Amino acid sequence: MSIESSLLPASELAAAVDGFLAASPASRGWDVETSFDWPRADAGRLTDGQRSAVQFVTFIEDHLPGYFDVYHRFFPVDDSVDRPAFIHNRELYHFTVRWAAEEDTHARALTRYQVESGMAETHTLRGELAIEGRKPFDLPYEHPVQFFAYALVQEKATQMYYHQLRDVVDDPVLGALLTRLSRDEARHFSFMADVVSRYLRTQGDLIVDPIRDVITGFRMPLADTLRGYWRWALQIADVAGYDHTDAYDHLIKVIDRAVDARSDRVDELMTFIAQCRVLK
């Protein structure tokens, strides 16, 4: 199956995008400059592990240009694709530009917190972020649904981490920031879940293997490029009782709800994902 023929019908994608935008109007947004009482930010109220967690997620969020570039390269909006693919990609672009703006706000807010709370100096932090930000990011996928299935798990895992970290930190400013981040990631997850559900309803068994491949090789963003990632990831997981495979349960629920009459192959996929959840 070619990339073009495996795309979700543009009308289905447009419905998912419209639903996302309707649920998140600009009037309900927030901004770095006015949404937080920055003078009260105090990293002295954090444990060493919590400070490390903030540093870690700042690196992850700040790599937004690399993430956005993946969508631009795989879903281009130029003359490198035929007209039907362009129509599909143009509808998706309405989502990706909003998503990118929100994720960039996350990066700016976390950076601002580090500076305002006394964790870092602006110049030094910018340099550290640039070291990692200049590294390439890619996803080894060929089927369109894989980008949404990957993001479904990643967004849910990130949302869960922010929620759990918020519950253990003692700085109200950081708590308020993590609440905002968690809510945004929850909306991003809902969009990805909607798109994956629409793929399941329209393409059925054809997307079982692509989704399985995502779970087989799943790694959170920057796992292969961020210096000291695995040591750092284990440390911050302990801080908030976090395991990214908890998000697999949500993928299973999405699959279960999307398909009224499940085939044997879909059942096998759900069993496989559940086993990966147990083994990791």
Tab-separated table of C-alpha atoms in Angstrom:
chain	number	residue	atom	x	y	z
A	1	MET	CA	0.000	0.000	0.000
A	2	SER	CA	1.415	3.427	-0.990
A	3	ILE	CA	1.639	6.290	1.464
A	4	GLU	CA	-1.096	8.162	-0.387
A	5	SER	CA	-3.511	5.227	-0.380
A	6	SER	CA	-2.911	4.606	3.336
A	7	LEU	CA	-3.816	8.139	4.349
A	8	LEU	CA	-6.980	8.699	6.331
A	9	PRO	CA	-9.729	10.231	4.134
A	10	ALA	CA	-9.380	14.004	4.297
A	11	SER	CA	-12.954	14.349	5.542
A	12	GLU	CA	-12.190	12.057	8.496
A	13	LEU	CA	-9.010	13.922	9.358
A	14	ALA	CA	-10.755	17.286	9.036
A	15	ALA	CA	-13.435	16.137	11.476
A	16	ALA	CA	-10.755	15.202	14.017
A	17	VAL	CA	-8.983	18.535	13.552
A	18	ASP	CA	-12.221	20.510	13.820
A	19	GLY	CA	-13.097	18.640	16.991
A	20	PHE	CA	-9.722	19.410	18.527
A	21	LEU	CA	-9.884	23.101	17.673
A	22	ALA	CA	-13.476	23.411	18.880
A	23	ALA	CA	-12.479	21.877	22.216
A	24	SER	CA	-9.519	24.213	22.631
A	25	PRO	CA	-10.452	27.742	21.514
A	26	ALA	CA	-7.827	30.446	21.814
A	27	SER	CA	-9.887	32.138	24.543
A	28	ARG	CA	-9.113	29.203	26.841
A	29	GLY	CA	-5.382	29.359	26.216
A	30	TRP	CA	-2.600	30.531	28.509
A	31	ASP	CA	0.668	32.323	28.043
A	32	VAL	CA	4.093	32.393	29.627
A	33	GLU	CA	4.067	36.095	30.403
A	34	THR	CA	0.871	36.502	32.439
A	35	SER	CA	-0.385	33.088	33.590
A	36	PHE	CA	2.029	32.561	36.488
A	37	ASP	CA	3.303	34.497	39.500
A	38	TRP	CA	6.931	34.182	38.444
A	39	PRO	CA	8.457	36.164	41.331
A	40	ARG	CA	7.179	33.444	43.686
A	41	ALA	CA	8.926	30.616	41.802
A	42	ASP	CA	11.319	28.952	44.223
A	43	ALA	CA	13.424	25.940	43.277
A	44	GLY	CA	14.597	25.838	46.875
A	45	ARG	CA	11.306	24.113	47.669
A	46	LEU	CA	12.173	21.220	45.355
A	47	THR	CA	14.171	18.089	46.052
A	48	ASP	CA	17.245	17.358	43.952
A	49	GLY	CA	15.239	14.746	42.080
A	50	GLN	CA	12.434	17.185	41.316
A	51	ARG	CA	14.890	19.779	40.050
A	52	SER	CA	16.426	17.116	37.832
A	53	ALA	CA	12.971	16.238	36.513
A	54	VAL	CA	12.339	19.860	35.533
A	55	GLN	CA	15.682	20.010	33.735
A	56	PHE	CA	14.945	16.765	31.910
A	57	VAL	CA	11.489	17.714	30.654
A	58	THR	CA	12.787	21.125	29.573
A	59	PHE	CA	15.193	19.388	27.200
A	60	ILE	CA	12.386	17.172	25.907
A	61	GLU	CA	9.939	20.024	25.308
A	62	ASP	CA	12.572	22.342	23.841
A	63	HIS	CA	13.247	19.943	20.969
A	64	LEU	CA	9.963	21.081	19.376
A	65	PRO	CA	11.588	22.232	16.087
A	66	GLY	CA	12.742	18.662	15.494
A	67	TYR	CA	9.346	17.173	16.249
A	68	PHE	CA	7.550	19.670	14.021
A	69	ASP	CA	10.006	18.976	11.196
A	70	VAL	CA	9.025	15.290	11.217
A	71	TYR	CA	5.426	16.192	10.389
A	72	HIS	CA	6.543	18.675	7.752
A	73	ARG	CA	8.727	16.067	6.046
A	74	PHE	CA	6.246	13.189	6.151
A	75	PHE	CA	3.097	15.228	5.528
A	76	PRO	CA	4.402	17.980	3.208
A	77	VAL	CA	2.235	20.821	2.010
A	78	ASP	CA	3.928	21.520	-1.305
A	79	ASP	CA	4.128	20.177	-4.843
A	80	SER	CA	6.047	17.048	-3.811
A	81	VAL	CA	2.702	15.301	-3.208
A	82	ASP	CA	-0.354	14.829	-5.384
A	83	ARG	CA	-3.531	16.835	-4.902
A	84	PRO	CA	-5.408	14.367	-2.639
A	85	ALA	CA	-2.374	13.996	-0.366
A	86	PHE	CA	-1.958	17.763	-0.264
A	87	ILE	CA	-5.594	18.168	0.806
A	88	HIS	CA	-5.066	15.633	3.602
A	89	ASN	CA	-1.802	17.228	4.706
A	90	ARG	CA	-3.250	20.720	4.619
A	91	GLU	CA	-6.025	19.645	6.982
A	92	LEU	CA	-3.446	18.084	9.316
A	93	TYR	CA	-1.415	21.297	9.181
A	94	HIS	CA	-4.256	23.128	10.930
A	95	PHE	CA	-3.611	20.851	13.891
A	96	THR	CA	0.172	20.732	13.764
A	97	VAL	CA	0.630	24.503	13.825
A	98	ARG	CA	-1.626	24.802	16.889
A	99	TRP	CA	0.063	21.815	18.525
A	100	ALA	CA	3.503	23.255	17.787
A	101	ALA	CA	2.553	26.637	19.247
A	102	GLU	CA	1.354	24.979	22.431
A	103	GLU	CA	4.420	22.744	22.730
A	104	ASP	CA	6.698	25.729	22.134
A	105	THR	CA	4.875	27.527	24.942
A	106	HIS	CA	5.642	24.526	27.171
A	107	ALA	CA	9.329	24.845	26.355
A	108	ARG	CA	9.352	28.575	27.042
A	109	ALA	CA	7.461	28.155	30.313
A	110	LEU	CA	9.788	25.476	31.644
A	111	THR	CA	12.807	27.543	30.647
A	112	ARG	CA	11.300	30.587	32.328
A	113	TYR	CA	10.646	28.568	35.483
A	114	GLN	CA	14.256	27.464	35.678
A	115	VAL	CA	15.480	31.051	35.420
A	116	GLU	CA	12.876	32.657	37.701
A	117	SER	CA	13.197	29.969	40.381
A	118	GLY	CA	16.968	30.239	40.558
A	119	MET	CA	17.715	26.882	38.968
A	120	ALA	CA	19.649	28.269	36.008
A	121	GLU	CA	21.134	31.366	34.412
A	122	THR	CA	19.538	32.371	31.120
A	123	HIS	CA	22.720	32.385	29.032
A	124	THR	CA	23.954	29.056	30.372
A	125	LEU	CA	20.602	27.360	29.940
A	126	ARG	CA	20.226	28.581	26.361
A	127	GLY	CA	23.622	27.114	25.545
A	128	GLU	CA	22.773	23.764	27.116
A	129	LEU	CA	19.474	23.580	25.255
A	130	ALA	CA	21.229	24.438	22.000
A	131	ILE	CA	23.640	21.504	22.389
A	132	GLU	CA	20.734	19.067	22.436
A	133	GLY	CA	18.401	21.053	20.200
A	134	ARG	CA	20.820	20.939	17.261
A	135	LYS	CA	20.749	17.142	17.257
A	136	PRO	CA	18.445	15.558	14.646
A	137	PHE	CA	15.162	13.898	15.519
A	138	ASP	CA	13.414	11.316	13.400
A	139	LEU	CA	10.829	8.563	13.622
A	140	PRO	CA	11.483	5.360	11.607
A	141	TYR	CA	7.956	5.012	10.241
A	142	GLU	CA	6.426	4.520	6.806
A	143	HIS	CA	2.686	4.200	7.449
A	144	PRO	CA	0.874	7.434	8.386
A	145	VAL	CA	-1.010	5.860	11.302
A	146	GLN	CA	2.305	5.146	13.022
A	147	PHE	CA	2.978	8.829	13.616
A	148	PHE	CA	-0.365	9.183	15.373
A	149	ALA	CA	-0.055	5.935	17.337
A	150	TYR	CA	3.409	6.963	18.516
A	151	ALA	CA	2.193	10.416	19.519
A	152	LEU	CA	-0.847	8.907	21.265
A	153	VAL	CA	1.407	6.950	23.627
A	154	GLN	CA	3.973	9.720	23.987
A	155	GLU	CA	1.440	12.455	24.726
A	156	LYS	CA	-0.429	10.306	27.251
A	157	ALA	CA	2.809	9.269	28.963
A	158	THR	CA	3.907	12.904	29.173
A	159	GLN	CA	0.533	13.998	30.517
A	160	MET	CA	0.665	11.324	33.195
A	161	TYR	CA	4.178	12.327	34.223
A	162	TYR	CA	3.297	16.005	34.562
A	163	HIS	CA	0.232	15.087	36.609
A	164	GLN	CA	2.193	12.817	38.923
A	165	LEU	CA	5.092	15.247	39.297
A	166	ARG	CA	2.647	18.030	40.162
A	167	ASP	CA	1.316	15.942	43.016
A	168	VAL	CA	4.717	15.711	44.726
A	169	VAL	CA	6.257	19.167	44.230
A	170	ASP	CA	5.983	21.845	46.917
A	171	ASP	CA	6.407	24.960	44.776
A	172	PRO	CA	2.931	26.350	43.905
A	173	VAL	CA	4.251	28.058	40.789
A	174	LEU	CA	5.679	24.841	39.413
A	175	GLY	CA	2.497	23.034	40.432
A	176	ALA	CA	0.400	25.512	38.464
A	177	LEU	CA	2.682	25.169	35.460
A	178	LEU	CA	2.550	21.369	35.521
A	179	THR	CA	-1.252	21.538	35.692
A	180	ARG	CA	-1.319	23.625	32.514
A	181	LEU	CA	1.118	21.295	30.758
A	182	SER	CA	-0.824	18.200	31.779
A	183	ARG	CA	-4.097	19.602	30.460
A	184	ASP	CA	-2.549	20.493	27.108
A	185	GLU	CA	-0.987	17.058	26.724
A	186	ALA	CA	-4.353	15.479	27.555
A	187	ARG	CA	-5.962	17.387	24.671
A	188	HIS	CA	-3.134	16.392	22.330
A	189	PHE	CA	-3.620	12.763	23.349
A	190	SER	CA	-7.358	13.042	22.663
A	191	PHE	CA	-6.678	14.232	19.123
A	192	MET	CA	-4.237	11.396	18.436
A	193	ALA	CA	-6.702	8.916	19.918
A	194	ASP	CA	-9.448	10.266	17.650
A	195	VAL	CA	-7.259	9.910	14.560
A	196	VAL	CA	-6.136	6.377	15.443
A	197	SER	CA	-9.764	5.442	16.093
A	198	ARG	CA	-10.747	6.730	12.669
A	199	TYR	CA	-7.945	4.685	11.098
A	200	LEU	CA	-9.215	1.590	12.872
A	201	ARG	CA	-12.763	2.155	11.652
A	202	THR	CA	-11.762	2.868	8.043
A	203	GLN	CA	-8.780	0.543	7.526
A	204	GLY	CA	-9.226	-2.157	10.155
A	205	ASP	CA	-6.724	-5.001	9.958
A	206	LEU	CA	-4.521	-3.091	7.513
A	207	ILE	CA	-3.114	-0.986	10.343
A	208	VAL	CA	-2.551	-3.778	12.861
A	209	ASP	CA	1.048	-4.435	11.814
A	210	PRO	CA	2.009	-0.744	11.636
A	211	ILE	CA	0.704	-0.125	15.169
A	212	ARG	CA	2.384	-3.276	16.422
A	213	ASP	CA	5.699	-2.044	15.000
A	214	VAL	CA	5.315	1.228	16.914
A	215	ILE	CA	4.963	-0.593	20.221
A	216	THR	CA	7.712	-3.093	19.387
A	217	GLY	CA	10.309	-0.364	19.016
A	218	PHE	CA	8.776	2.366	21.164
A	219	ARG	CA	11.113	4.873	22.783
A	220	MET	CA	10.212	8.228	24.242
A	221	PRO	CA	11.561	11.321	22.398
A	222	LEU	CA	15.340	11.880	22.526
A	223	ALA	CA	16.016	8.451	24.025
A	224	ASP	CA	18.773	7.929	21.459
A	225	THR	CA	20.274	11.421	21.412
A	226	LEU	CA	19.971	13.154	24.799
A	227	ARG	CA	23.193	12.826	26.738
A	228	GLY	CA	22.734	10.480	29.711
A	229	TYR	CA	19.092	9.838	28.779
A	230	TRP	CA	18.616	6.402	30.333
A	231	ARG	CA	20.281	7.209	33.657
A	232	TRP	CA	18.330	10.452	33.794
A	233	ALA	CA	15.034	8.804	32.812
A	234	LEU	CA	15.342	6.195	35.559
A	235	GLN	CA	16.081	8.897	38.112
A	236	ILE	CA	13.107	11.073	37.231
A	237	ALA	CA	10.810	8.053	37.031
A	238	ASP	CA	11.492	7.398	40.707
A	239	VAL	CA	10.642	11.000	41.578
A	240	ALA	CA	6.996	10.647	40.514
A	241	GLY	CA	6.394	6.904	40.314
A	242	TYR	CA	6.369	7.037	36.528
A	243	ASP	CA	6.444	4.311	33.866
A	244	HIS	CA	5.768	5.366	30.267
A	245	THR	CA	4.289	1.939	29.488
A	246	ASP	CA	1.322	2.878	31.669
A	247	ALA	CA	0.207	4.751	28.557
A	248	TYR	CA	-0.107	1.450	26.675
A	249	ASP	CA	-3.296	0.751	28.620
A	250	HIS	CA	-4.819	3.847	27.047
A	251	LEU	CA	-3.911	2.668	23.554
A	252	ILE	CA	-5.642	-0.631	24.318
A	253	LYS	CA	-8.755	1.277	25.404
A	254	VAL	CA	-8.718	3.344	22.220
A	255	ILE	CA	-8.568	0.197	20.088
A	256	ASP	CA	-11.278	-1.511	22.122
A	257	ARG	CA	-13.676	1.426	21.815
A	258	ALA	CA	-13.002	2.104	18.141
A	259	VAL	CA	-13.920	-1.302	16.786
A	260	ASP	CA	-17.406	-2.712	17.402
A	261	ALA	CA	-16.683	-6.166	15.963
A	262	ARG	CA	-13.015	-6.899	16.518
A	263	SER	CA	-11.187	-9.246	14.180
A	264	ASP	CA	-8.747	-11.904	15.380
A	265	ARG	CA	-5.880	-9.701	14.268
A	266	VAL	CA	-7.099	-6.736	16.299
A	267	ASP	CA	-7.561	-9.010	19.321
A	268	GLU	CA	-4.004	-10.261	18.876
A	269	LEU	CA	-2.751	-6.675	18.705
A	270	MET	CA	-4.435	-5.792	21.978
A	271	THR	CA	-2.965	-8.900	23.627
A	272	PHE	CA	0.491	-8.016	22.311
A	273	ILE	CA	0.307	-4.450	23.655
A	274	ALA	CA	-0.840	-5.730	27.045
A	275	GLN	CA	2.086	-8.151	27.147
A	276	CYS	CA	4.526	-5.336	26.333
A	277	ARG	CA	3.024	-3.385	29.234
A	278	VAL	CA	3.745	-6.277	31.594
A	279	LEU	CA	7.227	-7.087	30.317
A	280	LYS	CA	8.714	-3.574	30.287
